[in-house]
Every structure is written in C-alpha cells, then in structure tokens.
Amino acid sequence: MTQWVYKHGSAAQGDWDVSLGTVDSEPVEGWAYTGLKVADAAAGQVLHLDAADEERLVIPLSGAFDVTSANGEYHLRGRRDVFSGPTDVVYVGVGSPVDITSAEGGRVAVATAPATTKYPDQLVKAEDNEIVLRGNGPTSRQARNFGMMNNIQAERFLVCEVITPSGSWSSYPVHKHDVENEHETALEEIYYFDMKAIDGATAAAEPMAYQGASSADDRPLDIMTEVRPGDTVLIPYGWHGPSIAVPGYDLYYLNVMGGAGERDWRVTIREDQVWVNEALKDVPRDPRLPM
C-alpha cells in the first residue's frame, strides 16, 4: 500500500511538500501519466519549474499568486482556503518554464502530465468554473471542473476538485476507469486531501477522512486508509472509493487524472452498488451544497 499512499511530507522535494509523478520527481513504479506538486510559498518566494515536455495547471489552494510563463503573466486571485469557493487557475503549455510567486504567501498546487502537443496558456477565472452537484442524501458532493475536457484544451490530463460535506460519502458507489473502450477511458488518478472541522469543533480537533480503492481484476489493489490534510493517494487502476467525510469534518480533494488514450472521463459503476443511486434518486441533495 505504501507505493500508493503518501502521508504529508513523505513525498517532499526541495521547496515542494508533494512532488509525485512529475518530470523532476523520483519515479513511482507503475505510475506514468500524471503528476502533482504542492508547496507553501512564503511572501515573495519564487517557485520555479524548468521548461519540460509537461503540461501544467497552477491551482491556488490558499492565497493569491502570480504566474509567469514564456508566453505571459497571469494573476490568480486565489481564495482564503479550498472551502471558500473556486479560484482562478492557469494552464501552461509544454516547453515553457514557470515561475510562481505570492505577494503575501499561500499554498499552491501544480497538476502535471507528460505531453508533446503545444496548447496555448489558458486562464480560467473563478467565476467561469463549472460547478457540478452530484449524488443525493448521504452521497451529496460538489465538483469544480476547471480542468476537465470541456473546460480547457490539454493533451492528457483532466483536473477537478471535490467538496464533500461532513458525514457524506463521495466516489460512491465506487467506480473505475482503467480500460479503454466505449464505456470507459483508462485514467490513473491522484487524490490530494484537505479537511476542515465544522463549527463547534474543539481546539484539539485533528481533521481526518478515509479513502478506499480496491482491485477490479487480477491486478492487486487494497487501500482503506485514514487521510489527513496534505496526504496524497495514487490510484493506478481498479475501483475508486469510497471517499468518506467523517462526521465533524468537511472533506476536500484535488483530482488529477490522465492516461495514454482518449482525454475523456467515462466510468463504470460497480455492478453490485448500482442500486444505491436508484434508491437515493428521490432523496433531497444535502442543503449545505453548494459550498
């Protein structure tokens, strides 16, 4: 399991708290198509990425950031934290160095994927984020689809973030996307987590959630792990989920998906759980959404 689960700080490299799957990070056996970097930037600090055959999407997690590429300069207005709403993001195409800085400091993520097609830089403003509500009752969650197939041009990756309110389950019923056919696209996926204690939590509260994944064929996969802020889970294949927001803590995760085939998101729901969606179809969606 340790090949796929990285506790906060265990995948650090240089200025980055998380550096997984990128051109300059230590390789992970069996991982090929997606990457993630996350860093806390001090006020005025410059986070630099060399030019590479890698497409990148810069995502402020907290604070505002300025991004400079070979093709332009972009101001990302950011947000107080990931639970405060969507943010500006910017796609930077292959072959460009990237400098990221924040006047007041903050936390930033960079989603990556190996690529060769040169797409232009693309700024997606917070107000243009596609907000999607999914599920009903205890499976209610909210997705922000700023980096999906209908939102940006890219060669390989698909990027979104999901908010699941305290006590709810997302990535449930569990699903998979690990074969390339008319029903699925083959996509490995990164989950990067944060949580927030709900109002009334004690000062000693330690945010937590749970993430699962399991085998869908003869490839072994067995994950059910407690996750805390800053943890990362890689899911190379198999059934994704559930992602469980335990009572007392709202759950956030950033998803980076990509594969060798079509840039699309088609999934198969596990057959013995299809009934769940049908049973909940008339249950009201959680009134806490959208956040």
Short mmCIF file of C-alpha atoms in Angstrom, two decimals:
data_model
loop_
_atom_site.label_atom_id
_atom_site.label_comp_id
_atom_site.label_asym_id
_atom_site.label_seq_id
_atom_site.Cartn_x
_atom_site.Cartn_y
_atom_site.Cartn_z
CA MET A 1 0.00 0.00 0.00
CA THR A 2 2.86 2.39 0.73
CA GLN A 3 3.56 2.57 -3.01
CA TRP A 4 0.26 4.41 -3.43
CA VAL A 5 -0.26 6.27 -0.12
CA TYR A 6 1.88 9.30 0.81
CA LYS A 7 1.44 10.97 4.15
CA HIS A 8 2.07 14.70 4.39
CA GLY A 9 5.78 15.38 3.87
CA SER A 10 6.70 11.87 2.73
CA ALA A 11 6.91 12.89 -0.94
CA ALA A 12 8.72 16.21 -0.39
CA GLN A 13 11.39 17.50 -2.74
CA GLY A 14 13.15 20.86 -2.44
CA ASP A 15 10.59 23.63 -1.97
CA TRP A 16 7.70 21.22 -2.56
CA ASP A 17 5.82 19.33 0.19
CA VAL A 18 4.48 17.00 -2.52
CA SER A 19 6.35 16.06 -5.70
CA LEU A 20 4.95 12.94 -7.35
CA GLY A 21 4.83 11.83 -10.97
CA THR A 22 6.48 14.97 -12.36
CA VAL A 23 9.47 15.12 -14.71
CA ASP A 24 11.82 16.02 -11.86
CA SER A 25 10.45 13.81 -9.06
CA GLU A 26 11.51 10.35 -8.01
CA PRO A 27 9.72 7.80 -10.22
CA VAL A 28 6.94 5.65 -8.79
CA GLU A 29 6.90 2.17 -10.27
CA GLY A 30 3.70 1.62 -12.24
CA TRP A 31 2.90 5.34 -12.49
CA ALA A 32 3.25 7.15 -15.84
CA TYR A 33 0.71 9.78 -16.84
CA THR A 34 0.01 12.31 -14.08
CA GLY A 35 1.91 14.37 -11.55
CA LEU A 36 1.39 16.78 -8.69
CA LYS A 37 3.43 19.37 -6.85
CA VAL A 38 2.21 21.24 -3.75
CA ALA A 39 4.09 23.90 -1.80
CA ASP A 40 3.67 26.51 0.92
CA ALA A 41 5.13 29.70 -0.54
CA ALA A 42 6.47 32.42 1.73
CA ALA A 43 5.68 36.03 0.81
CA GLY A 44 7.76 36.93 -2.24
CA GLN A 45 9.26 33.46 -2.66
CA VAL A 46 9.59 32.27 -6.26
CA LEU A 47 8.74 28.65 -7.03
CA HIS A 48 10.44 27.77 -10.32
CA LEU A 49 9.75 24.93 -12.75
CA ASP A 50 12.11 24.39 -15.67
CA ALA A 51 10.83 24.08 -19.22
CA ALA A 52 9.88 20.46 -19.90
CA ASP A 53 7.70 18.21 -22.04
CA GLU A 54 5.00 18.55 -19.43
CA GLU A 55 1.69 20.41 -19.40
CA ARG A 56 0.88 22.17 -16.12
CA LEU A 57 -2.12 23.65 -14.33
CA VAL A 58 -1.43 26.06 -11.46
CA ILE A 59 -4.10 25.97 -8.72
CA PRO A 60 -4.03 28.28 -5.66
CA LEU A 61 -5.15 26.37 -2.57
CA SER A 62 -4.89 29.41 -0.30
CA GLY A 63 -3.76 32.92 -1.11
CA ALA A 64 -3.29 34.76 -4.40
CA PHE A 65 -0.48 34.01 -6.87
CA ASP A 66 1.24 35.45 -9.91
CA VAL A 67 2.39 33.04 -12.60
CA THR A 68 4.92 33.83 -15.33
CA SER A 69 5.45 31.56 -18.34
CA ALA A 70 7.33 32.00 -21.60
CA ASN A 71 4.07 33.27 -23.08
CA GLY A 72 2.64 35.65 -20.50
CA GLU A 73 1.99 36.77 -16.94
CA TYR A 74 -1.16 35.79 -15.06
CA HIS A 75 -2.63 36.96 -11.76
CA LEU A 76 -4.59 34.29 -9.89
CA ARG A 77 -6.84 35.96 -7.33
CA GLY A 78 -6.91 32.81 -5.21
CA ARG A 79 -9.04 32.26 -2.12
CA ARG A 80 -8.83 32.07 1.66
CA ASP A 81 -8.87 28.26 1.55
CA VAL A 82 -10.24 25.45 -0.61
CA PHE A 83 -13.58 25.52 1.24
CA SER A 84 -14.15 29.22 0.46
CA GLY A 85 -15.07 28.74 -3.18
CA PRO A 86 -13.47 28.33 -6.60
CA THR A 87 -10.27 30.04 -7.69
CA ASP A 88 -8.61 31.35 -10.81
CA VAL A 89 -6.31 28.73 -12.36
CA VAL A 90 -3.94 28.84 -15.33
CA TYR A 91 -2.86 26.16 -17.80
CA VAL A 92 0.71 26.49 -19.07
CA GLY A 93 1.61 24.52 -22.18
CA VAL A 94 4.60 22.26 -22.80
CA GLY A 95 8.10 23.62 -23.25
CA SER A 96 7.68 26.65 -21.00
CA PRO A 97 9.42 27.48 -17.74
CA VAL A 98 7.08 28.58 -14.96
CA ASP A 99 7.65 30.98 -12.06
CA ILE A 100 5.04 31.12 -9.29
CA THR A 101 5.07 33.74 -6.54
CA SER A 102 2.71 35.20 -3.94
CA ALA A 103 2.96 38.70 -2.51
CA GLU A 104 1.52 37.64 0.84
CA GLY A 105 2.28 33.91 0.79
CA GLY A 106 -0.01 30.94 0.36
CA ARG A 107 -0.33 27.31 -0.67
CA VAL A 108 -0.31 26.28 -4.31
CA ALA A 109 -0.71 23.07 -6.31
CA VAL A 110 0.57 22.32 -9.80
CA ALA A 111 -1.07 19.44 -11.70
CA THR A 112 1.14 17.99 -14.43
CA ALA A 113 1.17 15.42 -17.22
CA PRO A 114 3.83 14.41 -19.76
CA ALA A 115 2.83 15.90 -23.12
CA THR A 116 4.17 16.95 -26.52
CA THR A 117 1.28 18.90 -28.06
CA LYS A 118 1.73 22.65 -27.63
CA TYR A 119 -1.52 24.20 -26.43
CA PRO A 120 -1.69 27.92 -25.56
CA ASP A 121 -1.72 29.16 -21.98
CA GLN A 122 -5.29 29.37 -20.70
CA LEU A 123 -6.56 31.40 -17.75
CA VAL A 124 -9.79 30.09 -16.19
CA LYS A 125 -11.35 32.65 -13.86
CA ALA A 126 -13.15 31.65 -10.67
CA GLU A 127 -16.47 32.90 -11.98
CA ASP A 128 -16.09 30.67 -15.05
CA ASN A 129 -15.55 27.50 -13.02
CA GLU A 130 -18.07 24.80 -13.89
CA ILE A 131 -19.75 23.81 -10.61
CA VAL A 132 -21.47 20.41 -10.63
CA LEU A 133 -23.55 18.90 -7.82
CA ARG A 134 -23.60 15.11 -7.70
CA GLY A 135 -25.37 12.47 -5.65
CA ASN A 136 -28.26 12.72 -3.21
CA GLY A 137 -28.68 12.49 0.53
CA PRO A 138 -25.58 10.90 2.09
CA THR A 139 -23.74 10.76 -1.26
CA SER A 140 -24.06 14.51 -1.96
CA ARG A 141 -20.91 16.28 -3.13
CA GLN A 142 -19.80 19.23 -5.23
CA ALA A 143 -17.24 19.25 -8.06
CA ARG A 144 -15.40 22.21 -9.56
CA ASN A 145 -14.46 21.12 -13.08
CA PHE A 146 -11.97 23.83 -14.08
CA GLY A 147 -9.60 21.42 -15.84
CA MET A 148 -11.91 18.85 -17.42
CA MET A 149 -12.36 18.06 -21.13
CA ASN A 150 -14.99 20.78 -21.69
CA ASN A 151 -13.17 23.49 -19.73
CA ILE A 152 -9.60 23.66 -21.07
CA GLN A 153 -7.63 22.41 -24.04
CA ALA A 154 -4.96 19.92 -22.99
CA GLU A 155 -3.26 16.85 -24.37
CA ARG A 156 -3.60 14.46 -21.49
CA PHE A 157 -4.74 15.50 -18.05
CA LEU A 158 -8.16 16.10 -16.51
CA VAL A 159 -8.24 18.12 -13.28
CA CYS A 160 -11.03 18.94 -10.83
CA GLU A 161 -11.66 19.35 -7.12
CA VAL A 162 -14.43 17.91 -4.96
CA ILE A 163 -16.03 19.09 -1.72
CA THR A 164 -17.87 16.50 0.39
CA PRO A 165 -19.74 17.79 3.46
CA SER A 166 -19.20 16.26 6.86
CA GLY A 167 -20.80 12.84 7.21
CA SER A 168 -21.21 12.20 3.46
CA TRP A 169 -19.56 9.75 1.08
CA SER A 170 -18.20 10.60 -2.36
CA SER A 171 -16.66 8.40 -5.04
CA TYR A 172 -19.59 6.19 -4.06
CA PRO A 173 -20.98 3.98 -5.47
CA VAL A 174 -17.41 3.08 -6.34
CA HIS A 175 -16.35 3.42 -9.96
CA LYS A 176 -13.47 2.55 -12.25
CA HIS A 177 -11.80 3.92 -15.37
CA ASP A 178 -8.92 1.58 -16.16
CA VAL A 179 -9.69 0.17 -19.61
CA GLU A 180 -10.07 1.94 -22.95
CA ASN A 181 -13.40 1.11 -24.59
CA GLU A 182 -16.76 2.69 -25.37
CA HIS A 183 -17.77 2.60 -21.69
CA GLU A 184 -14.53 3.73 -20.01
CA THR A 185 -11.38 5.72 -20.51
CA ALA A 186 -8.17 4.41 -18.95
CA LEU A 187 -7.06 7.04 -16.44
CA GLU A 188 -4.79 6.82 -13.42
CA GLU A 189 -5.78 9.31 -10.72
CA ILE A 190 -4.20 11.37 -7.94
CA TYR A 191 -6.19 12.36 -4.84
CA TYR A 192 -4.74 15.20 -2.74
CA PHE A 193 -6.63 15.86 0.51
CA ASP A 194 -7.59 18.63 2.88
CA MET A 195 -10.25 18.77 5.61
CA LYS A 196 -11.88 21.41 7.78
CA ALA A 197 -13.51 20.93 11.18
CA ILE A 198 -17.14 22.06 11.26
CA ASP A 199 -18.27 24.87 13.55
CA GLY A 200 -18.20 23.83 17.20
CA ALA A 201 -15.09 21.65 16.94
CA THR A 202 -12.74 21.73 19.91
CA ALA A 203 -9.28 23.26 19.63
CA ALA A 204 -7.82 19.76 19.84
CA ALA A 205 -9.71 18.55 16.75
CA GLU A 206 -7.45 16.81 14.21
CA PRO A 207 -9.13 16.74 10.77
CA MET A 208 -9.36 13.32 9.15
CA ALA A 209 -11.18 11.34 6.45
CA TYR A 210 -10.92 7.91 4.81
CA GLN A 211 -10.03 6.86 1.27
CA GLY A 212 -10.57 3.46 -0.29
CA ALA A 213 -9.63 1.70 -3.52
CA SER A 214 -9.78 -1.96 -4.49
CA SER A 215 -8.94 -4.36 -7.27
CA ALA A 216 -11.29 -4.77 -10.24
CA ASP A 217 -9.31 -7.58 -11.93
CA ASP A 218 -6.17 -9.62 -11.30
CA ARG A 219 -4.08 -6.52 -10.57
CA PRO A 220 -3.73 -6.27 -6.78
CA LEU A 221 -5.03 -3.13 -5.04
CA ASP A 222 -6.31 -2.88 -1.48
CA ILE A 223 -6.48 0.58 0.10
CA MET A 224 -8.57 1.75 3.02
CA THR A 225 -6.57 4.42 4.75
CA GLU A 226 -7.08 7.31 7.12
CA VAL A 227 -6.08 10.55 5.43
CA ARG A 228 -5.27 13.92 6.92
CA PRO A 229 -4.56 17.37 5.45
CA GLY A 230 -1.72 17.23 2.93
CA ASP A 231 -1.88 13.46 2.31
CA THR A 232 -1.87 12.11 -1.25
CA VAL A 233 -3.20 8.81 -2.61
CA LEU A 234 -2.39 7.45 -6.07
CA ILE A 235 -4.93 5.10 -7.66
CA PRO A 236 -3.42 3.39 -10.72
CA TYR A 237 -6.43 1.21 -11.64
CA GLY A 238 -9.30 -0.63 -10.00
CA TRP A 239 -12.32 0.64 -8.08
CA HIS A 240 -12.08 4.22 -6.79
CA GLY A 241 -13.75 4.96 -3.49
CA PRO A 242 -15.31 5.47 -1.21
CA SER A 243 -14.00 8.88 -0.11
CA ILE A 244 -15.55 9.33 3.32
CA ALA A 245 -16.03 12.69 5.05
CA VAL A 246 -16.32 11.54 8.65
CA PRO A 247 -18.78 13.38 10.90
CA GLY A 248 -17.22 16.60 12.15
CA TYR A 249 -15.03 17.38 9.13
CA ASP A 250 -15.78 18.63 5.64
CA LEU A 251 -13.57 16.94 3.02
CA TYR A 252 -11.71 18.36 0.02
CA TYR A 253 -9.73 16.53 -2.60
CA LEU A 254 -7.94 17.64 -5.75
CA ASN A 255 -8.06 15.08 -8.56
CA VAL A 256 -5.52 14.80 -11.39
CA MET A 257 -6.38 12.16 -14.00
CA GLY A 258 -4.62 11.09 -17.17
CA GLY A 259 -3.77 8.14 -19.39
CA ALA A 260 -2.45 7.03 -22.74
CA GLY A 261 -5.79 7.06 -24.53
CA GLU A 262 -8.68 9.43 -25.10
CA ARG A 263 -8.91 12.60 -22.99
CA ASP A 264 -12.39 11.94 -21.65
CA TRP A 265 -13.99 10.80 -18.39
CA ARG A 266 -16.14 7.69 -18.81
CA VAL A 267 -16.60 5.35 -15.87
CA THR A 268 -18.14 2.04 -14.87
CA ILE A 269 -20.08 1.80 -11.59
CA ARG A 270 -19.56 -1.43 -9.68
CA GLU A 271 -22.49 -3.66 -10.56
CA ASP A 272 -23.41 -4.65 -7.02
CA GLN A 273 -23.67 -0.97 -6.00
CA VAL A 274 -25.69 0.44 -8.90
CA TRP A 275 -28.84 0.10 -6.78
CA VAL A 276 -27.58 2.81 -4.39
CA ASN A 277 -28.09 5.64 -6.89
CA GLU A 278 -31.53 4.34 -7.76
CA ALA A 279 -32.53 4.07 -4.09
CA LEU A 280 -31.40 7.65 -3.38
CA LYS A 281 -32.76 9.32 -6.52
CA ASP A 282 -35.72 10.90 -4.67
CA VAL A 283 -33.76 11.82 -1.53
CA PRO A 284 -33.03 15.57 -1.40
CA ARG A 285 -29.48 16.67 -2.01
CA ASP A 286 -27.61 17.89 1.08
CA PRO A 287 -28.73 21.52 1.69
CA ARG A 288 -25.18 22.51 2.66
CA LEU A 289 -24.25 22.35 -1.03
CA PRO A 290 -23.07 24.22 -2.93
CA MET A 291 -20.41 25.47 -0.54
#
